[in-house]
Coordinates of C-alpha atoms in Angstrom, one line a residue:
Chain A
X1 CA -35.0 -6.2 -16.2
X2 CA -32.3 -8.7 -17.1
X3 CA -29.7 -6.0 -16.8
X4 CA -30.9 -5.2 -13.3
X5 CA -30.7 -8.9 -12.3
X6 CA -27.2 -9.1 -13.8
X7 CA -26.2 -5.9 -11.9
X8 CA -27.5 -7.4 -8.7
X9 CA -25.7 -10.6 -9.3
X10 CA -22.5 -8.7 -10.0
X11 CA -22.8 -6.6 -6.9
X12 CA -23.4 -9.7 -4.8
X13 CA -20.4 -11.4 -6.3
X14 CA -18.3 -8.3 -5.8
X15 CA -19.2 -8.0 -2.2
X16 CA -18.5 -11.7 -1.5
X17 CA -15.2 -11.3 -3.3
X18 CA -14.4 -8.2 -1.3
X19 CA -15.2 -9.9 2.0
X20 CA -13.0 -12.8 0.9
X21 CA -10.2 -10.5 0.0
X22 CA -10.5 -8.7 3.4
X23 CA -10.4 -12.0 5.2
X24 CA -7.3 -13.2 3.4
X25 CA -5.6 -9.8 3.9
X26 CA -6.1 -10.1 7.6
X27 CA -5.1 -13.7 7.8
X28 CA -1.9 -13.1 5.8
X29 CA -1.1 -10.1 7.9
X30 CA -1.6 -11.8 11.3
X31 CA -0.5 -15.4 10.7
X32 CA 3.2 -15.9 10.7
X33 CA 6.3 -16.2 12.8
X34 CA 6.3 -13.2 15.2
X35 CA 9.4 -11.1 14.9
X36 CA 9.5 -9.1 18.1
X37 CA 12.7 -7.3 17.5
X38 CA 11.2 -5.7 14.3
X39 CA 7.5 -5.5 15.2
X40 CA 7.7 -4.1 18.7
X41 CA 9.0 -0.6 17.6
X42 CA 6.5 -0.5 14.8
X43 CA 3.7 -1.4 17.2
X44 CA 4.7 1.3 19.6
X45 CA 4.9 3.9 16.8
X46 CA 1.4 2.9 15.7
X47 CA 0.0 2.8 19.3
X48 CA 1.2 6.4 19.5
X49 CA -0.4 7.6 16.3
X50 CA -3.6 5.5 16.6
X51 CA -4.1 5.6 20.3
X52 CA -2.2 8.4 22.0
X53 CA -3.2 11.0 19.4
X54 CA -6.9 10.0 19.7
X55 CA -6.8 10.7 23.5
X56 CA -7.8 14.3 23.2
X57 CA -11.0 13.8 21.3
X58 CA -11.8 10.8 23.5
X59 CA -11.2 12.7 26.8
X60 CA -13.1 15.8 25.7
X61 CA -16.1 13.8 24.3
X62 CA -16.2 11.6 27.3
X63 CA -16.2 14.6 29.7
X64 CA -19.1 16.3 27.8
X65 CA -21.1 13.1 27.4
X66 CA -20.7 12.3 31.1
X67 CA -21.8 15.9 32.0
X68 CA -24.9 15.6 29.8
X69 CA -25.7 12.3 31.3
X70 CA -25.4 13.8 34.8
X71 CA -27.6 16.7 33.9
X72 CA -30.3 14.7 32.1
X73 CA -30.2 11.9 34.7
X74 CA -30.6 14.3 37.5
X75 CA -33.6 16.2 36.0
X76 CA -35.4 12.8 35.5
X77 CA -34.4 11.1 38.8
X78 CA -35.1 14.1 41.0
X79 CA -38.8 13.9 40.1
X80 CA -38.9 10.5 41.7
X81 CA -36.7 11.5 44.6
X82 CA -34.1 9.0 43.2
X83 CA -31.2 11.4 42.5
X84 CA -29.0 9.2 44.6
X85 CA -29.1 6.7 41.8
X86 CA -27.4 9.1 39.5
X87 CA -24.0 7.5 40.1
X88 CA -25.0 4.0 38.8
X89 CA -27.1 5.5 36.0
X90 CA -24.1 7.4 34.6
X91 CA -21.6 4.6 35.2
X92 CA -23.8 1.8 33.7
X93 CA -24.7 3.9 30.6
X94 CA -21.1 4.6 30.0
X95 CA -19.5 1.2 30.8
X96 CA -22.2 -0.9 29.0
X97 CA -23.0 1.3 26.0
X98 CA -21.7 4.7 25.5
X99 CA -18.1 4.1 26.3
X100 CA -17.5 1.3 23.8
X101 CA -19.9 2.6 21.1
X102 CA -19.0 6.3 21.1
X103 CA -15.3 5.5 21.4
X104 CA -15.6 3.1 18.4
X105 CA -17.5 5.8 16.4
X106 CA -14.9 8.5 17.3
X107 CA -12.1 6.0 16.6
X108 CA -13.5 5.3 13.1
X109 CA -13.7 9.0 12.4
X110 CA -10.3 9.9 13.8
X111 CA -8.0 7.0 13.5
X112 CA -9.8 4.8 11.0
X113 CA -10.0 7.4 8.4
X114 CA -6.4 8.3 9.0
X115 CA -5.3 4.7 8.5
X116 CA -7.3 4.3 5.3
X117 CA -5.9 7.5 3.9
X118 CA -2.3 6.7 4.9
X119 CA -2.4 3.2 3.4
X120 CA -4.2 4.5 0.3
X121 CA -1.6 7.1 -0.3
X122 CA 1.2 4.6 0.3
X123 CA -0.5 2.5 -2.5
X124 CA -0.9 5.5 -4.8
X125 CA 2.8 6.5 -4.4
X126 CA 3.9 2.9 -5.0
X127 CA 5.4 2.6 -1.6
X128 CA 3.5 -0.7 -1.0
X129 CA 4.7 -2.1 -4.4
X130 CA 8.2 -1.0 -3.6
X131 CA 8.1 -2.9 -0.3
X132 CA 6.9 -6.0 -2.1
X133 CA 9.7 -5.6 -4.7
X134 CA 12.2 -5.3 -1.9
X135 CA 11.1 -8.7 -0.5
X136 CA 9.3 -7.1 2.4
X137 CA 5.7 -8.2 2.9
X138 CA 3.6 -5.0 3.2
X139 CA 0.9 -7.0 5.1
X140 CA 3.4 -7.8 7.8
X141 CA 5.2 -4.5 7.8
X142 CA 2.4 -2.1 7.3
X143 CA -1.0 -3.8 8.0
X144 CA -0.1 -6.0 11.0
X145 CA 1.3 -3.3 13.4
X146 CA -1.6 -1.0 12.6
X147 CA -4.1 -3.7 13.2
X148 CA -2.7 -4.7 16.6
X149 CA -2.3 -1.0 17.5
X150 CA -6.0 -0.4 16.8
X151 CA -7.0 -3.6 18.6
X152 CA -5.1 -2.8 21.8
X153 CA -5.8 0.9 21.8
X154 CA -9.6 1.0 21.5
X155 CA -10.5 -0.9 24.7
X156 CA -8.0 1.3 26.6
X157 CA -9.6 4.4 25.0
X158 CA -13.1 3.2 25.8
X159 CA -12.1 2.7 29.5
X160 CA -10.6 6.2 29.5
X161 CA -13.8 7.5 27.9
X162 CA -16.0 5.9 30.6
X163 CA -13.7 7.0 33.5
X164 CA -13.7 10.6 32.2
X165 CA -17.4 10.4 31.5
X166 CA -18.1 9.3 35.1
X167 CA -16.1 12.2 36.4
X168 CA -18.1 14.5 34.1
X169 CA -21.3 13.1 35.6
X170 CA -19.8 13.6 39.1
X171 CA -18.9 17.3 38.3
X172 CA -22.5 18.1 37.2
X173 CA -24.4 15.9 39.6
X174 CA -22.4 16.3 42.8
X175 CA -20.5 19.5 42.4
X176 CA -23.1 21.5 40.6
X177 CA -26.5 20.1 41.4
X178 CA -25.8 19.0 44.9
X179 CA -26.3 15.2 44.9
X180 CA -24.7 13.7 47.9
X181 CA -21.0 12.9 47.3
X182 CA -20.9 9.7 49.3
X183 CA -24.2 8.4 47.9
X184 CA -23.1 9.0 44.3
X185 CA -20.0 6.8 44.7
X186 CA -21.3 4.2 47.1
X187 CA -24.5 3.4 45.2
X188 CA -22.4 3.3 42.0
X189 CA -20.0 0.8 43.6
X190 CA -22.8 -1.4 44.8
X191 CA -24.6 -1.5 41.5
X192 CA -21.8 -1.9 39.0
X193 CA -20.6 -5.4 38.6
X194 CA -17.1 -6.3 37.4
X195 CA -18.1 -9.1 35.1
X196 CA -21.5 -8.1 33.9
X197 CA -20.8 -4.5 33.3
X198 CA -17.1 -3.7 33.0
X199 CA -15.9 -6.9 31.4
X200 CA -18.8 -7.0 28.9
X201 CA -18.0 -3.4 28.0
X202 CA -14.4 -4.3 27.4
X203 CA -15.4 -7.3 25.3
X204 CA -17.7 -5.1 23.2
X205 CA -14.8 -2.7 22.8
X206 CA -12.5 -5.5 21.6
X207 CA -15.0 -6.6 19.0
X208 CA -15.5 -3.0 17.7
X209 CA -11.7 -2.5 17.7
X210 CA -11.3 -5.7 15.6
X211 CA -14.0 -4.6 13.1
X212 CA -13.2 -0.9 12.8
X213 CA -9.5 -1.4 12.3
X214 CA -10.0 -4.3 9.9
X215 CA -12.4 -2.2 7.8
X216 CA -10.1 0.8 7.8
X217 CA -7.1 -1.2 6.8
X218 CA -8.9 -3.2 4.1
X219 CA -10.4 -0.1 2.6
X220 CA -7.0 1.6 2.4
X221 CA -5.3 -1.5 1.0
X222 CA -7.9 -2.2 -1.7
X223 CA -8.6 1.4 -2.7
X224 CA -8.2 2.7 -6.2
X225 CA -4.9 4.5 -6.0
X226 CA -6.1 7.9 -7.2
X227 CA -7.2 11.0 -5.2
X228 CA -10.8 10.2 -5.9
X229 CA -10.3 6.6 -4.9
X230 CA -8.6 7.5 -1.6
X231 CA -11.3 10.0 -0.8
X232 CA -14.0 7.4 -1.4
X233 CA -12.2 4.8 0.6
X234 CA -11.9 7.2 3.5
X235 CA -15.6 8.1 3.5
X236 CA -16.5 4.4 3.1
X237 CA -14.4 3.5 6.1
X238 CA -16.2 5.9 8.4
X239 CA -19.7 4.9 7.1
X240 CA -19.1 1.2 7.0
X241 CA -17.3 1.0 10.3
X242 CA -20.0 3.2 12.0
X243 CA -22.8 1.1 10.7
X244 CA -21.0 -2.1 11.6
X245 CA -20.4 -0.8 15.2
X246 CA -24.1 0.1 15.7
X247 CA -25.4 -3.1 14.2
X248 CA -22.9 -5.3 16.2
X249 CA -23.7 -3.3 19.4
X250 CA -27.3 -4.5 19.2
X251 CA -26.3 -8.1 18.6
X252 CA -23.8 -8.0 21.5
X253 CA -26.2 -6.2 23.8
X254 CA -28.8 -8.9 23.1
X255 CA -26.3 -11.6 23.8
X256 CA -24.9 -10.1 27.0
X257 CA -27.9 -8.4 28.6
X258 CA -30.9 -9.8 26.7
Chain B
X1 CA 9.9 -14.2 -32.0
X2 CA 12.4 -13.5 -34.7
X3 CA 15.5 -15.7 -34.7
X4 CA 17.8 -14.3 -32.0
X5 CA 20.9 -13.0 -33.7
X6 CA 23.0 -12.1 -30.6
X7 CA 25.0 -14.8 -28.9
X8 CA 24.8 -12.8 -25.6
X9 CA 21.1 -13.8 -25.4
X10 CA 22.1 -17.4 -24.8
X11 CA 23.1 -16.4 -21.3
X12 CA 19.8 -14.9 -20.3
X13 CA 19.0 -13.9 -16.7
X14 CA 15.3 -13.3 -17.5
X15 CA 13.4 -15.5 -20.0
X16 CA 9.9 -14.6 -21.0
X17 CA 8.1 -17.3 -22.9
X18 CA 4.7 -17.0 -24.8
X19 CA 3.2 -14.6 -22.2
X20 CA -0.5 -13.8 -22.4
X21 CA -1.7 -11.2 -20.0
X22 CA -4.9 -9.2 -19.5
X23 CA -5.8 -7.2 -16.4
X24 CA -8.6 -8.7 -14.3
X25 CA -10.5 -5.4 -14.4
X26 CA -10.9 -5.3 -18.1
X27 CA -11.1 -7.5 -21.2
X28 CA -8.3 -5.6 -22.9
X29 CA -5.5 -8.0 -23.7
X30 CA -2.1 -6.4 -22.8
X31 CA 0.2 -9.1 -24.1
X32 CA -0.3 -12.0 -26.5
X33 CA 2.4 -14.5 -27.1
X34 CA 5.2 -12.2 -25.8
X35 CA 8.6 -13.7 -25.7
X36 CA 11.9 -12.1 -24.6
X37 CA 15.3 -12.9 -23.3
X38 CA 17.2 -10.5 -21.1
X39 CA 21.0 -11.1 -21.3
X40 CA 22.9 -11.3 -18.1
X41 CA 25.2 -8.4 -17.2
X42 CA 23.8 -6.1 -20.0
X43 CA 21.4 -3.2 -20.2
X44 CA 18.3 -4.2 -22.0
X45 CA 15.9 -1.5 -23.1
X46 CA 12.2 -2.2 -23.6
X47 CA 10.6 0.5 -25.7
X48 CA 7.1 1.1 -27.0
X49 CA 4.4 3.6 -27.4
X50 CA 2.7 4.9 -24.2
X51 CA 0.0 2.6 -22.8
X52 CA 1.5 -0.5 -24.4
X53 CA 2.0 -2.0 -20.9
X54 CA 5.7 -1.6 -20.3
X55 CA 5.3 -1.0 -16.6
X56 CA 3.0 -4.1 -16.5
X57 CA 5.9 -6.1 -17.9
X58 CA 8.1 -5.1 -15.0
X59 CA 5.3 -6.0 -12.5
X60 CA 5.0 -9.4 -14.2
X61 CA 8.7 -10.0 -13.9
X62 CA 8.5 -9.1 -10.2
X63 CA 5.5 -11.4 -9.9
X64 CA 3.3 -8.6 -8.6
X65 CA 1.0 -9.6 -11.5
X66 CA 0.2 -13.1 -12.7
X67 CA -0.2 -14.0 -16.4
X68 CA -3.0 -16.0 -17.8
X69 CA -0.6 -18.1 -19.9
X70 CA 3.2 -18.4 -20.5
X71 CA 6.1 -18.1 -18.1
X72 CA 8.7 -15.8 -16.8
X73 CA 11.9 -17.2 -15.5
X74 CA 14.4 -15.3 -13.4
X75 CA 17.8 -17.0 -12.8
X76 CA 16.1 -20.3 -13.7
X77 CA 13.1 -19.9 -11.4
X78 CA 9.6 -19.6 -12.8
X79 CA 8.6 -16.6 -10.7
X80 CA 4.9 -17.3 -10.9
X81 CA 5.2 -20.9 -9.6
X82 CA 7.0 -20.0 -6.4
X83 CA 5.3 -20.0 -3.1
X84 CA 5.0 -16.7 -1.2
X85 CA 8.1 -17.3 0.9
X86 CA 10.3 -18.3 -1.9
X87 CA 9.1 -15.4 -4.0
X88 CA 10.0 -12.9 -1.3
X89 CA 13.4 -14.5 -1.0
X90 CA 13.9 -14.3 -4.8
X91 CA 12.8 -10.6 -4.8
X92 CA 15.8 -9.8 -2.6
X93 CA 17.9 -10.6 -5.7
X94 CA 16.1 -8.1 -7.9
X95 CA 15.2 -4.5 -7.4
X96 CA 12.9 -2.0 -9.1
X97 CA 13.2 1.7 -9.6
X98 CA 9.7 3.1 -9.7
X99 CA 8.8 6.0 -11.8
X100 CA 7.8 8.0 -8.8
X101 CA 10.8 6.9 -6.8
X102 CA 8.4 5.4 -4.2
X103 CA 10.7 6.6 -1.3
X104 CA 9.1 6.1 2.1
X105 CA 7.8 9.5 3.0
X106 CA 8.1 9.2 6.7
X107 CA 11.8 8.4 6.6
X108 CA 14.9 10.5 5.8
X109 CA 16.9 9.7 2.7
X110 CA 19.4 7.9 4.9
X111 CA 16.8 5.7 6.5
X112 CA 15.2 4.9 3.2
X113 CA 18.5 3.5 1.9
X114 CA 19.3 1.7 5.2
X115 CA 15.7 0.2 5.1
X116 CA 16.4 -2.9 2.9
X117 CA 19.7 -3.6 4.8
X118 CA 18.0 -3.4 8.2
X119 CA 15.1 -5.6 7.0
X120 CA 17.2 -8.3 5.3
X121 CA 20.6 -8.4 6.9
X122 CA 21.8 -8.8 10.5
X123 CA 24.6 -6.3 9.9
X124 CA 25.6 -4.0 12.8
X125 CA 24.6 -0.3 12.4
X126 CA 28.2 0.8 11.8
X127 CA 28.5 -1.4 8.7
X128 CA 25.0 -0.3 7.5
X129 CA 26.2 3.3 8.0
X130 CA 29.2 2.7 5.8
X131 CA 27.2 0.9 3.1
X132 CA 24.5 3.7 3.0
X133 CA 27.2 6.4 2.7
X134 CA 28.9 4.5 -0.1
X135 CA 25.6 4.0 -2.0
X136 CA 24.7 7.7 -1.5
X137 CA 28.2 8.7 -2.7
X138 CA 27.6 6.6 -5.9
X139 CA 24.5 8.6 -6.7
X140 CA 26.0 11.9 -5.5
X141 CA 23.6 12.5 -2.6
X142 CA 25.8 11.9 0.4
X143 CA 25.2 15.5 1.4
X144 CA 21.4 15.1 1.2
X145 CA 21.2 12.1 3.6
X146 CA 19.3 13.9 6.3
X147 CA 16.7 15.4 4.0
X148 CA 13.1 14.1 3.9
X149 CA 11.8 12.8 0.5
X150 CA 9.5 15.8 0.2
X151 CA 12.5 18.1 0.3
X152 CA 14.1 16.5 -2.8
X153 CA 13.6 17.5 -6.4
X154 CA 12.3 14.9 -8.8
X155 CA 15.7 14.0 -10.1
X156 CA 17.2 13.8 -6.6
X157 CA 14.3 11.6 -5.5
X158 CA 15.0 9.2 -8.3
X159 CA 18.7 9.1 -7.5
X160 CA 17.9 8.4 -3.9
X161 CA 15.6 5.6 -5.0
X162 CA 18.3 4.3 -7.2
X163 CA 20.7 4.2 -4.2
X164 CA 18.0 2.3 -2.3
X165 CA 17.6 -0.1 -5.2
X166 CA 21.3 -1.0 -5.2
X167 CA 21.6 -1.2 -1.4
X168 CA 21.4 -5.0 -1.4
X169 CA 23.6 -5.4 -4.5
X170 CA 20.8 -7.1 -6.5
X171 CA 21.5 -9.1 -9.7
X172 CA 18.7 -7.4 -11.6
X173 CA 17.4 -3.8 -11.6
X174 CA 14.1 -3.0 -13.3
X175 CA 13.9 0.7 -14.2
X176 CA 10.4 2.0 -14.8
X177 CA 10.6 5.1 -17.0
X178 CA 13.7 6.4 -15.3
X179 CA 14.0 9.5 -17.6
X180 CA 10.4 10.6 -17.5
X181 CA 9.8 14.2 -16.4
X182 CA 13.5 14.9 -15.9
X183 CA 15.4 18.1 -16.9
X184 CA 18.3 17.5 -19.3
X185 CA 20.9 17.6 -16.6
X186 CA 19.1 15.1 -14.3
X187 CA 18.5 13.0 -17.3
X188 CA 22.2 13.0 -18.2
X189 CA 23.0 12.1 -14.6
X190 CA 20.6 9.2 -14.6
X191 CA 21.8 7.9 -17.9
X192 CA 25.4 8.0 -16.6
X193 CA 24.4 6.3 -13.3
X194 CA 22.6 3.4 -15.0
X195 CA 25.6 2.8 -17.3
X196 CA 28.2 3.1 -14.5
X197 CA 26.3 1.0 -12.0
X198 CA 25.6 -1.7 -14.5
X199 CA 29.3 -1.9 -15.3
X200 CA 30.8 -1.5 -11.8
X201 CA 28.3 -3.7 -9.9
X202 CA 28.0 -6.3 -12.7
X203 CA 24.2 -5.9 -12.8
X204 CA 21.6 -6.8 -15.3
X205 CA 19.3 -3.9 -16.1
X206 CA 16.0 -3.7 -17.8
X207 CA 15.1 -0.2 -18.7
X208 CA 11.5 0.5 -19.7
X209 CA 11.2 3.8 -21.5
X210 CA 10.1 5.8 -24.5
X211 CA 13.0 8.2 -24.3
X212 CA 14.7 6.7 -27.3
X213 CA 17.7 9.0 -27.7
X214 CA 18.9 8.5 -24.1
X215 CA 18.4 4.8 -23.8
X216 CA 19.9 4.0 -27.3
X217 CA 23.2 5.5 -26.0
X218 CA 23.5 3.0 -23.1
X219 CA 21.5 -0.1 -24.1
X220 CA 23.2 -3.2 -25.2
X221 CA 20.0 -4.7 -26.5
X222 CA 16.6 -3.3 -27.3
X223 CA 13.1 -4.7 -27.6
X224 CA 10.4 -2.7 -29.2
X225 CA 6.8 -3.6 -28.1
X226 CA 3.7 -2.8 -30.0
X227 CA 0.4 -4.5 -30.7
X228 CA 0.7 -6.8 -27.6
X229 CA 4.0 -8.4 -28.6
X230 CA 7.6 -7.8 -29.6
X231 CA 7.7 -6.2 -33.0
X232 CA 11.5 -5.8 -33.2
X233 CA 14.6 -6.5 -31.3
X234 CA 18.3 -6.2 -31.7
X235 CA 21.3 -4.1 -30.8
X236 CA 20.7 -0.3 -31.1
X237 CA 22.9 -0.4 -34.3
X238 CA 20.8 -3.2 -35.8
X239 CA 17.5 -1.4 -35.1
X240 CA 18.7 1.9 -36.5
X241 CA 19.3 0.1 -39.8
X242 CA 15.9 -1.7 -39.7
X243 CA 13.6 -1.0 -42.6
X244 CA 10.5 -2.2 -40.7
X245 CA 8.0 0.7 -40.9
X246 CA 6.9 0.3 -37.3
X247 CA 10.4 0.4 -35.9
X248 CA 11.2 3.3 -38.2
X249 CA 8.1 5.2 -37.0
X250 CA 9.0 4.6 -33.4
X251 CA 12.7 5.4 -33.6
X252 CA 12.0 8.6 -35.6
X253 CA 9.0 9.7 -33.6
X254 CA 6.7 10.1 -36.6
X255 CA 3.1 11.1 -35.6
X256 CA 1.4 8.7 -38.0
X257 CA 2.3 5.3 -39.4
X258 CA 1.6 1.7 -38.4
X259 CA 0.8 3.1 -35.0
X260 CA -2.1 5.4 -35.9
X261 CA -2.4 8.9 -34.7
X262 CA -6.1 8.4 -34.0
X263 CA -7.5 6.1 -31.4
X264 CA -9.8 3.5 -32.8
X265 CA -13.1 5.3 -33.6
X266 CA -16.0 5.5 -36.1
X267 CA -15.4 7.9 -39.0
X268 CA -15.5 11.6 -38.3
X269 CA -18.4 12.0 -40.7
X270 CA -20.5 9.4 -38.7
X271 CA -19.6 11.0 -35.5
X272 CA -20.5 14.5 -36.5
X273 CA -23.6 13.8 -38.6
X274 CA -24.9 10.7 -36.9
X275 CA -24.5 7.2 -38.2
X276 CA -27.9 7.3 -39.9
X277 CA -27.2 10.6 -41.9
X278 CA -27.2 8.7 -45.2

């Protein structure tokens, strides 16, 4: 019994220490004199590998989710003769919820796991230590550009996801099932609000970007530098980041729309 | 520590004083009351059985690890008392050759060597180009500058890493097992490079290794670590004449002696028959 209490205490202390380490890692990576000449090319490089290379999965997923929304929405709305509301239904679902959330989940699986594995491998092959010994801070050189790249990329990816999803809904609803073209767009336009819907979606996306990228970088930076350690850290990134996104989504939705 | 008999030790670049260190993840004490002086401009070898914490010592000198007690001074600065900024400044004056080479895998050999110069100097690319080619020439890899680290053999990777380590002309180079896993030719090349670079660039070198034969030919001074502290030190000639059984066992590679062949365990009889067999 006492052992269990001790184990619980140790686990609690470890998680508090882990959270503290993650916080300090991020602070040390982000606070400091900006060096644009050096950091700009690094940021662009990371924007490419984190953002541009995630585009394919985002566009394809967005298209299919939009098409499914169009199909499901139509079959429900047509019973009430309200198929002209398909436009706002698809757009609001995507902009408020599915765009930010699914993008964050896909981002955690595609870019987050890659970030953790890359940094974990840099640690295992002593590249991070070698940076330190060269007098180059790995937090500024490795962590910081990856963090900002994730932070800037995800809201853009979420908007791309929503835009492609709306087009997917349009393809199924208007082109295939015959909803009126003009009604689809005009009802959507009159029901979607800039601040309430689009801006709140972007804010959600920024919060998810912060959390997912932070978790991915921290897991990589703190992983045990062995093959098992990296594999565990990568899995943990996807699981922790996904749960964090879903949990935070509820909190944010309650605050924004509750 | 035994009375220092070599006058060269008076001019020490690195001074380790009463160091106590244990890793945070375990209760195992790595060093207890460890003291060393590393003479300036010389090659100092640090030898000891595997697992004694030789690499840990280099990480302590580079202040990647912090001791529980004691101090390490580099060029008069206590490395563990410096703030982050000063420590990073000081690290520009030292360099470490990692066992794996630790080359950046996403850059060519050329860019790896240019990396510290681009990070820490404002030199124009033409001058960086000249320096990189000279460093590569020094390690015999000028022709391999466009290769990626994955395309290099183990020996070549270590030489490329050595070229990167000397890119900023440091005062001190820490070599972590530079001969481990090398074929005889590569080993000979690295031995020669360490010696030549130390002389031509006026460096101070600390070579952590258990390849006795190789390092004894180039070292000016040798420390032998065992049982959490320095058990012997002196010039290679002095150590060869030592009658200390531990030094004798280590230098002659004897399987059993003061460092036992068996890891600490209960008796074989107890283990096989159970401790309550009596």
